[in-house]
Structure formats: structure tokens, C-alpha cells
Amino acid sequence: MIPETRRWNEPHRLVLMAIAIAIVLFAAYNMRWDWLPRYSGKLVSGVGTTLWLLFLTSVLGFLLAVPLGLAQAAGPVWLSAPARAFCTVIRGTPLLLQLWLLYYGLGSLFAYWPEIRQSWAWPYLRSAWPYGVLALTMSFAGYEGEVMRGAFAGVPKGELEAARAYGMSPWTSFRRIWLPRAIHRALPTLAGETVLQLKATPLVATITVVDVYAIISRVRQDTYLTYEPLLLLALIYMLLTGVLVLAFRWLEAKVPVKGG
Amino acid sequence: MFDWIAGLAAWELLALEPPGWGGVLLKGLAVSLQVAVGGYLLGFLIGVGGATGKLYGGPILRDLLDVYTTLVRAVPELVLILLLYYAGTDALNQIMILFGAERVDISGLAAGIFVIGVVQGAYQTEVLRGAFKAVPHGETEAARAYGMSPLQVLRRITLPGMLPHAVPGLSNLWLIATKDTALLAVVGVAELTLVTRQAGGTTKSYFLFFCAAGLLYLMVTLLSNVVIRRIERYARRGMPAVR
């Protein structure tokens, strides 16, 4: 097998980079970018919405994934069966369908209920944001719950027995040993799941949440351009993915791996 | 107040004959499955080529393949589908005009297969590359030392050796392919998710139809899992059990 020693300044790479730069310059000069200044403010706020959505749903989803994983790994059957069913359904159907089921389906059901229509919650339930957050949170919880199940089950029995032998109550040993060890084991998958979650966020634009994808869609409608806005959008998501990957690499370097 | 329960249980809307929408949903499911199978197979071809290129190709080819897999995996599928859908149909029309032919209308089905195939190709390249590399070097060397031709080495050693490493990743990608077809609803391909929304919009029974479509997707996943488990057992025969 060919050894994987590669440097950035090998001759063929310099040529490839020159070609790439030429393509970018060609695109910059020959395509239409005059709409960019008009929409730059909206684009920034759209990116902000996307990132906020990503952060919120990942954190909420992870908080939900811990009990889901625990119920499947160690719960009695009346807890583990529903948890397993939840993960199977979430992982077995497309996110777009779940999103539309919640927004159109649940939204139209709520409309039948006069009690809900007259309550304080109605203005929120009529907007798209809660449904987008709910769908993305459940999706993250479903996928990560499966990971946490494996992580909880994979913590060596001896460590838990040692905790009991030291006289820790079940709750203390869970808090001090089981949960931290399980999270530690699940950490490497977290980066990948978060990138997948970032790539799932543009779906909420189909239910009128105004994220960066929705802004670009509006640019396409206003200017009748096909490629320029989409290429910019792809570039934005590539940058966000890159930053996310680097951030997680930094985070993983901070977490001690001794004995892991 | 209890109108919604009546709306929820309007089972006659799911009838297969035209006043009901069951037949339309099943037709949508058929389109989804066609796109998934076609895209998956196209992705497999790209994946085999890509993995071979990444392992045995020259430096330029390897770098270009790295760019391909990195770009596709860093951009949301939804954005890729839009880009490739427009770019693909545009490029094909340009080529047709270049050769003096008429503009063609590309069917949503073919465009969908192309798009899913390109996306799947990037992921399958990585899975297959990893599986290739998991076959111990000594085994292929031993086979060569016994005088096997490269094709025999591939058939007798490399393929059976890589299969158990490739099956989990590839089966995961199949499940992703079936679910990614739903994204084609955004570009107007009449697959299951889009026809479900149309059915819901016409009858106002969104909840009923989305639940029905969800069950159909779930059945595809569960049936796939049964088949996958069988393939996995075959691929891992003679190896110690995991889990």
C-alpha cells in the first residue's frame, strides 16, 4: 500500500490549487454577484438562526438522549420498549416527513381545539419555529439515544461493582461513574452527529423558518439566478462544517483519554 | 370539538381506488424505492471506482477524489440535491445542444437517481476504502506467493475478507438512501413524501396521511433490517460473534 505521507506543497498540488483559484476567479468575474451587498445583512442573521437552531436542538436532543439510552440499556421493559420504539421510528422515517407531520399534521389538529386557539400558547403554536425545534430535537435524540444505549451498556461492569462496594448509592454511582463514563465513550460520535444535525437544519426552511437556506431561496426568487446563490450556500455550509469539525477536534484534545 | 377525531380516523381516504388516496401513496412509494435502488447502485459503482482510485490511483486522482468526498460530505444533502438537479439537467441540455439535438426534458426519476447516486458515491467510496484496507496485507501477499493471479486474489482473498467490514457501512448507507429520497420532494419529484403532502393538502387530513406514509417508510426500514441481518450473518460466517 502507498504510504500516506502527503505535503501541501507537492508540485501536482500546487498546480491543482492554481486551477482551483482560477475557477474561483472565473466564477467571481463571470457570474453575477451584485445582489450580495443587498442581502449580506439578512445572510448573516440567517447563519445566526441556523447556528442557534443547531445549538439548541443538539443540547436539548442530547439531554433527551441520556434517559433514552439509559432506559434501553438498563430500564425495565415498560421503559425500554417505548424508548426502543421511539428510536426505531425516528431512525426509520425521513426527517422531512417527521417535520411535515408535526407542522401540517399536528398544527392542523390544534386548530380544531377552541381551548388551544384561545390560550396564550396559540401565537407560538401557529408559528413554525416550535415545530422545527421539536422535530430536530427528536431526531437528534433518536440517533444519539441509540449511541448512548451502546455507551451505557459498554461501561465495564467491574467499575459499577467497585462503586457499589465502596458504598455508593445507586444514584451516586450513576452520577459519579456510570454517566461520565458513558458520555466519555459517546464523545467521538458526537462530532459526526452534530455535523449531520447541521446538515439537517435547512429542512426547516420548508416549513417557513427563516434560516440561511430560506434567505438564499428568497434571493433565488428575487433575482432569478440559479447557481450563484446555491454555490454561496454550499460554501457557507462547508465553512460551518469545517469550523464545527475543528471545534470538536479542539474539544476532544481537551478531554483526557487516559483509560478510555 | 371532536371533529378532529373524525378527521383522524377517516380510513376511507386510504382506500386504493381513486376517491381514496392509498393507490397514490403506493405509487409514490414505488417511485421512492426506484430512486433509492437506482441511486444506491450508481453510488456503489462510483464507490468501487472511487475506492480503487483512492488506494491505487496516482497522486492527482487521489487528491481529486479527496476533494469530491470531502465536498459532498460537508454540504447538506438538500443543497446538493438542488445544485446537482439544476446543474445536471442544465449540463445535459448543453451537451445535447452542442451535438445539435433538441433540448430534452429529463424525468424527475432519472435526475433523482443521478443526484442520490452522486451523494451515495462519496460515502460508499469511504466505506469501501476502509474495508479494502482492513484486509491484512499478509493474506494478499501469501495468495500472490502461492501464484494466484490478481483477479484470483481479488475473488478468493480480498472480496471475502473485506465483506464483513463493508456490510455494516453499506447497509447503513442503504437506509440513508431510502430516507434521502424524501428530499427530492423539494425539487418536485412525485415520490412518497411529496404525494403525501399533496394528499393531505387536498383532503385536509394531513395527520392521517403523514402517519400512513411514515408507516410505509418504517416498513421499508424494518424489512431492510431483516435482509441486512441475513447478509451480515453470511458475511461474518466463521468469525467470532460480536455484541
XYZ file of C-alpha atoms in Angstrom, chain B residues 86-243:
158
model
C -30.253 22.081 -11.819
C -26.613 21.690 -12.823
C -27.137 18.121 -14.041
C -30.171 18.871 -16.184
C -28.530 22.074 -17.465
C -25.291 20.336 -18.389
C -27.106 17.534 -20.194
C -29.096 20.055 -22.218
C -25.933 21.988 -23.098
C -24.375 18.769 -24.360
C -27.480 17.924 -26.358
C -27.442 21.378 -27.993
C -23.724 21.015 -28.671
C -24.433 17.877 -30.645
C -27.259 19.626 -32.476
C -30.036 17.740 -30.692
C -33.190 19.157 -29.168
C -33.433 20.130 -25.522
C -34.702 17.176 -23.580
C -36.958 17.082 -20.570
C -35.180 14.967 -18.021
C -37.584 12.937 -15.962
C -37.546 13.640 -12.259
C -36.867 9.961 -11.718
C -33.621 9.928 -13.714
C -32.421 13.202 -12.185
C -33.234 11.874 -8.726
C -31.263 8.684 -9.314
C -28.311 10.749 -10.539
C -28.391 13.056 -7.532
C -28.758 10.303 -4.915
C -26.045 8.329 -6.728
C -23.513 11.160 -6.587
C -24.189 11.715 -2.874
C -24.081 8.000 -2.062
C -20.927 7.587 -4.145
C -18.934 9.831 -1.831
C -19.958 7.938 1.301
C -19.581 4.493 -0.299
C -16.090 5.440 -1.501
C -15.052 5.954 2.115
C -16.752 2.778 3.376
C -15.236 0.605 0.649
C -11.807 2.165 1.060
C -11.857 1.378 4.754
C -12.991 -2.191 4.083
C -10.269 -2.720 1.474
C -7.664 -1.520 3.929
C -8.977 -3.808 6.659
C -7.847 -6.912 4.778
C -4.452 -7.853 6.265
C -1.635 -7.215 3.861
C -0.012 -10.570 4.635
C -3.016 -12.501 3.339
C -2.906 -10.953 -0.131
C 0.870 -11.348 -0.217
C 0.560 -15.007 0.736
C -2.006 -15.503 -2.025
C 0.337 -13.907 -4.537
C 3.190 -16.060 -3.267
C 1.047 -19.130 -3.989
C 0.924 -17.940 -7.587
C -2.648 -16.613 -7.732
C -3.365 -14.085 -10.450
C -4.513 -10.603 -9.310
C -8.117 -11.489 -10.241
C -7.940 -14.685 -8.223
C -6.531 -12.771 -5.266
C -9.443 -10.345 -5.551
C -12.062 -13.112 -5.791
C -10.634 -15.516 -3.228
C -8.997 -13.250 -0.633
C -9.771 -9.543 -0.906
C -13.534 -9.621 -1.541
C -14.442 -12.233 1.113
C -12.028 -10.557 3.514
C -13.436 -7.071 3.100
C -17.107 -8.084 3.061
C -17.649 -8.232 6.848
C -16.062 -4.779 7.154
C -18.085 -3.307 4.298
C -21.537 -4.713 5.119
C -22.349 -2.574 8.212
C -21.378 0.673 6.485
C -23.054 -0.228 3.215
C -26.291 -1.318 4.889
C -26.346 1.914 6.874
C -25.953 3.815 3.605
C -28.864 1.885 2.069
C -31.111 3.025 4.919
C -29.866 6.593 4.416
C -30.566 6.329 0.675
C -34.197 5.324 1.255
C -34.666 8.299 3.566
C -32.766 10.763 1.370
C -35.246 10.169 -1.448
C -37.728 12.208 0.624
C -35.571 15.291 -0.036
C -36.420 15.040 -3.736
C -39.879 16.327 -2.748
C -38.253 19.755 -2.650
C -37.469 19.665 -6.393
C -40.894 18.264 -7.246
C -40.232 14.566 -7.840
C -43.519 12.751 -7.144
C -42.104 10.416 -4.515
C -43.832 9.278 -1.339
C -43.322 12.365 0.822
C -44.479 14.817 -1.847
C -47.600 12.857 -2.866
C -48.412 12.502 0.836
C -48.343 16.241 1.248
C -50.493 16.659 -1.848
C -52.981 14.130 -0.489
C -53.020 15.934 2.844
C -53.433 19.319 1.194
C -56.384 18.162 -0.907
C -58.265 16.367 1.865
C -57.018 18.409 4.853
C -56.271 15.110 6.643
C -52.572 15.842 6.983
C -52.137 13.818 10.152
C -53.665 10.641 8.759
C -51.644 10.697 5.562
C -48.310 11.567 7.136
C -48.766 8.753 9.660
C -49.608 6.347 6.841
C -46.518 7.403 4.856
C -44.404 7.115 7.994
C -45.591 3.530 8.428
C -44.657 2.760 4.814
C -41.138 4.155 5.317
C -40.856 2.261 8.594
C -41.843 -0.985 6.885
C -39.137 -0.456 4.268
C -36.569 0.088 7.038
C -37.661 -2.916 9.112
C -37.784 -5.252 6.101
C -34.342 -3.983 5.052
C -33.063 -4.726 8.546
C -34.213 -8.353 8.279
C -32.385 -8.774 4.970
C -29.315 -6.933 6.254
C -29.067 -9.201 9.292
C -29.087 -12.198 6.981
C -26.347 -10.762 4.748
C -24.298 -9.851 7.785
C -24.566 -13.382 9.169
C -23.397 -14.715 5.804
C -20.516 -12.229 5.545
C -19.331 -12.956 9.073
C -19.603 -16.745 8.835
C -16.728 -18.428 10.607
C -15.879 -15.309 12.589
C -16.453 -14.793 16.317
C -19.813 -13.203 17.130
C -19.945 -9.541 18.044
C -22.189 -7.842 20.642
